[in-house]
PDB file of C-alpha atoms in Angstrom:
ATOM      1  CA  MET W   1       0.000   0.000   0.000  1.00 62.00           C
ATOM      2  CA  ARG W   2       1.431   3.317  -1.019  1.00 73.00           C
ATOM      3  CA  ASP W   3      -0.628   5.694   1.104  1.00 78.00           C
ATOM      4  CA  LYS W   4      -0.796   4.677   4.767  1.00 85.00           C
ATOM      5  CA  SER W   5      -3.132   7.600   5.479  1.00 90.00           C
ATOM      6  CA  ILE W   6      -5.929   5.623   3.821  1.00 91.00           C
ATOM      7  CA  LEU W   7      -5.544   2.873   6.459  1.00 89.00           C
ATOM      8  CA  LEU W   8      -5.657   5.468   9.226  1.00 89.00           C
ATOM      9  CA  GLU W   9      -8.728   7.135   7.758  1.00 91.00           C
ATOM     10  CA  MET W  10     -10.488   3.787   7.382  1.00 92.00           C
ATOM     11  CA  GLN W  11      -9.705   2.950  11.016  1.00 90.00           C
ATOM     12  CA  ARG W  12     -11.164   6.289  12.073  1.00 89.00           C
ATOM     13  CA  VAL W  13     -14.341   5.942   9.977  1.00 91.00           C
ATOM     14  CA  TYR W  14     -15.051   2.296  10.775  1.00 90.00           C
ATOM     15  CA  CYS W  15     -13.772   2.270  14.396  1.00 81.00           C
ATOM     16  CA  THR W  16     -11.644  -0.795  13.731  1.00 75.00           C
ATOM     17  CA  TYR W  17      -9.043  -0.979  16.472  1.00 78.00           C
ATOM     18  CA  GLU W  18      -9.176  -4.477  17.950  1.00 90.00           C
ATOM     19  CA  LYS W  19     -10.358  -6.730  15.116  1.00 93.00           C
ATOM     20  CA  ASP W  20     -10.125  -6.675  11.356  1.00 95.00           C
ATOM     21  CA  TRP W  21     -13.053  -7.029   8.944  1.00 96.00           C
ATOM     22  CA  MET W  22     -12.801 -10.816   9.040  1.00 95.00           C
ATOM     23  CA  GLY W  23     -13.114 -10.832  12.829  1.00 94.00           C
ATOM     24  CA  PHE W  24      -9.493 -11.650  13.644  1.00 93.00           C
ATOM     25  CA  LYS W  25      -7.559  -9.854  16.378  1.00 94.00           C
ATOM     26  CA  ILE W  26      -5.159  -7.117  15.302  1.00 93.00           C
ATOM     27  CA  SER W  27      -1.705  -7.217  16.912  1.00 93.00           C
ATOM     28  CA  LYS W  28       1.888  -6.207  16.272  1.00 93.00           C
ATOM     29  CA  ARG W  29       2.392  -9.519  14.470  1.00 93.00           C
ATOM     30  CA  ASN W  30      -0.986  -9.341  12.711  1.00 93.00           C
ATOM     31  CA  PHE W  31      -0.912  -5.720  11.605  1.00 93.00           C
ATOM     32  CA  LEU W  32      -3.568  -4.107   9.407  1.00 92.00           C
ATOM     33  CA  THR W  33      -3.269  -4.302   5.645  1.00 93.00           C
ATOM     34  CA  PHE W  34      -5.367  -2.913   2.797  1.00 94.00           C
ATOM     35  CA  HIS W  35      -7.302  -5.459   0.759  1.00 95.00           C
ATOM     36  CA  HIS W  36      -8.331  -4.289  -2.716  1.00 95.00           C
ATOM     37  CA  ILE W  37     -11.922  -5.408  -3.270  1.00 96.00           C
ATOM     38  CA  THR W  38     -11.485  -4.771  -6.983  1.00 94.00           C
ATOM     39  CA  LYS W  39      -7.921  -5.774  -7.700  1.00 90.00           C
ATOM     40  CA  ARG W  40      -5.349  -3.291  -8.924  1.00 84.00           C
ATOM     41  CA  CYS W  41      -4.830  -5.358 -12.070  1.00 85.00           C
ATOM     42  CA  MET W  42      -8.541  -4.838 -12.812  1.00 84.00           C
ATOM     43  CA  LYS W  43      -8.198  -1.085 -12.336  1.00 84.00           C
ATOM     44  CA  GLY W  44      -9.188  -1.177  -8.668  1.00 82.00           C
ATOM     45  CA  LEU W  45      -8.260   2.032  -6.918  1.00 87.00           C
ATOM     46  CA  GLU W  46      -6.398   2.363  -3.646  1.00 89.00           C
ATOM     47  CA  ASP W  47      -9.122   4.303  -1.870  1.00 92.00           C
ATOM     48  CA  ILE W  48     -11.537   3.877   1.011  1.00 92.00           C
ATOM     49  CA  ASP W  49     -14.407   2.702  -1.205  1.00 93.00           C
ATOM     50  CA  ASN W  50     -12.344  -0.136  -2.659  1.00 94.00           C
ATOM     51  CA  GLY W  51     -10.664  -1.320   0.511  1.00 94.00           C
ATOM     52  CA  ALA W  52     -11.116  -3.624   3.447  1.00 96.00           C
ATOM     53  CA  LEU W  53      -9.116  -3.558   6.662  1.00 95.00           C
ATOM     54  CA  LEU W  54      -7.552  -6.981   7.114  1.00 96.00           C
ATOM     55  CA  GLY W  55      -4.836  -8.228   9.394  1.00 94.00           C
ATOM     56  CA  LYS W  56      -1.831  -9.712   7.625  1.00 94.00           C
ATOM     57  CA  LYS W  57      -2.921 -13.261   8.469  1.00 92.00           C
ATOM     58  CA  SER W  58      -6.522 -12.631   7.373  1.00 93.00           C
ATOM     59  CA  HIS W  59      -5.302 -11.146   4.114  1.00 95.00           C
ATOM     60  CA  GLU W  60      -3.178 -14.225   3.405  1.00 93.00           C
ATOM     61  CA  LEU W  61      -6.128 -16.459   4.299  1.00 93.00           C
ATOM     62  CA  LEU W  62      -8.477 -14.511   2.005  1.00 95.00           C
ATOM     63  CA  ASN W  63      -5.980 -14.813  -0.859  1.00 92.00           C
ATOM     64  CA  MET W  64      -5.930 -18.585  -0.367  1.00 90.00           C
ATOM     65  CA  ILE W  65      -9.730 -18.722  -0.247  1.00 93.00           C
ATOM     66  CA  GLU W  66      -9.821 -16.875  -3.562  1.00 94.00           C
ATOM     67  CA  ILE W  67      -7.969 -19.799  -5.136  1.00 91.00           C
ATOM     68  CA  PHE W  68     -10.016 -22.618  -3.620  1.00 89.00           C
ATOM     69  CA  ASP W  69     -13.494 -21.202  -2.976  1.00 93.00           C
ATOM     70  CA  GLU W  70     -14.455 -18.355  -5.290  1.00 95.00           C
ATOM     71  CA  ASP W  71     -17.996 -18.182  -3.889  1.00 96.00           C
ATOM     72  CA  LEU W  72     -16.773 -17.657  -0.311  1.00 96.00           C
ATOM     73  CA  TYR W  73     -14.221 -15.105  -1.532  1.00 97.00           C
ATOM     74  CA  ASN W  74     -16.968 -13.178  -3.355  1.00 97.00           C
ATOM     75  CA  ARG W  75     -19.251 -13.253  -0.311  1.00 98.00           C
ATOM     76  CA  TRP W  76     -16.455 -11.710   1.785  1.00 98.00           C
ATOM     77  CA  ASN W  77     -15.962  -8.979  -0.829  1.00 98.00           C
ATOM     78  CA  ASP W  78     -19.732  -8.335  -0.954  1.00 98.00           C
ATOM     79  CA  LEU W  79     -19.671  -7.871   2.812  1.00 98.00           C
ATOM     80  CA  PHE W  80     -16.687  -5.513   2.547  1.00 97.00           C
ATOM     81  CA  MET W  81     -18.559  -3.420  -0.044  1.00 97.00           C
ATOM     82  CA  ASP W  82     -21.591  -3.216   2.259  1.00 97.00           C
ATOM     83  CA  ILE W  83     -19.393  -2.077   5.155  1.00 96.00           C
ATOM     84  CA  ASN W  84     -17.855   0.573   2.908  1.00 94.00           C
ATOM     85  CA  ALA W  85     -21.277   1.764   1.757  1.00 95.00           C
ATOM     86  CA  SER W  86     -22.271   2.445   5.370  1.00 94.00           C
ATOM     87  CA  LYS W  87     -19.377   4.869   6.017  1.00 93.00           C
ATOM     88  CA  CYS W  88     -19.706   4.255   9.761  1.00 93.00           C
ATOM     89  CA  LYS W  89     -18.866   1.785  12.531  1.00 93.00           C
ATOM     90  CA  ILE W  90     -19.560  -1.828  11.539  1.00 93.00           C
ATOM     91  CA  SER W  91     -23.208  -2.581  12.344  1.00 93.00           C
ATOM     92  CA  ASP W  92     -24.415  -5.482  14.466  1.00 94.00           C
ATOM     93  CA  PHE W  93     -25.957  -6.955  11.307  1.00 96.00           C
ATOM     94  CA  ASN W  94     -22.615  -6.897   9.489  1.00 95.00           C
ATOM     95  CA  MET W  95     -20.851  -8.205  12.599  1.00 94.00           C
ATOM     96  CA  GLN W  96     -23.188 -11.214  12.453  1.00 96.00           C
ATOM     97  CA  ARG W  97     -22.352 -11.677   8.759  1.00 96.00           C
ATOM     98  CA  ILE W  98     -18.632 -11.549   9.643  1.00 96.00           C
ATOM     99  CA  TYR W  99     -19.189 -14.191  12.326  1.00 94.00           C
ATOM    100  CA  ASN W 100     -21.078 -16.452   9.888  1.00 95.00           C
ATOM    101  CA  LEU W 101     -18.501 -16.153   7.107  1.00 95.00           C
ATOM    102  CA  LYS W 102     -15.658 -16.576   9.578  1.00 94.00           C
ATOM    103  CA  SER W 103     -17.058 -19.938  10.676  1.00 91.00           C
ATOM    104  CA  GLU W 104     -16.928 -21.114   7.035  1.00 90.00           C
ATOM    105  CA  THR W 105     -13.491 -19.576   6.569  1.00 90.00           C
ATOM    106  CA  LEU W 106     -11.888 -21.319   9.536  1.00 84.00           C
ATOM    107  CA  ASN W 107     -11.831 -24.555   7.521  1.00 77.00           C
ATOM    108  CA  TYR W 108      -9.126 -22.910   5.410  1.00 73.00           C
ATOM    109  CA  ASN W 109      -7.173 -21.825   8.491  1.00 68.00           C
ATOM    110  CA  ASN W 110      -6.295 -25.418   9.382  1.00 57.00           C
ATOM    111  CA  PRO W 111      -2.535 -26.045   8.844  1.00 53.00           C
ATOM    112  CA  LYS W 112      -3.234 -29.563   7.495  1.00 49.00           C
ATOM    113  CA  ILE W 113      -5.528 -28.142   4.803  1.00 45.00           C
ATOM    114  CA  ILE W 114      -3.054 -25.390   3.965  1.00 46.00           C
ATOM    115  CA  LYS W 115      -0.209 -27.899   3.634  1.00 47.00           C
ATOM    116  CA  LYS W 116      -2.341 -30.154   1.437  1.00 45.00           C
ATOM    117  CA  THR W 117      -3.566 -27.321  -0.790  1.00 43.00           C
ATOM    118  CA  LYS W 118      -0.072 -25.901  -1.339  1.00 46.00           C
ATOM    119  CA  LYS W 119       0.903 -29.179  -3.025  1.00 44.00           C
ATOM    120  CA  ILE W 120      -1.841 -28.814  -5.622  1.00 41.00           C
TER     121      ILE W 120
END
């Protein structure tokens, strides 16, 4: 990410200080990153409307999901777009959606699955 001020502005607007948009805890080792909802290679801009606040580990996990489960990846991006459209703190409704998608996503966070899928 070229402009770190976008991350700071997104944190301010969406009040994301403890968890990222996939519901994972933010820490020094799992720092916030900018996920392009529409990829740069598809002319996706690096701006608030095209971004999601993801911890490093969540971002890596989402990139893996993109390869193995396009539907789940798209549902995450749909949720990110809805959060962006609100321009305010993440709602209870969207928090529930995060929780539901996270439960599906945790299957991909299993080291045995990751090891197996990297061989493919």
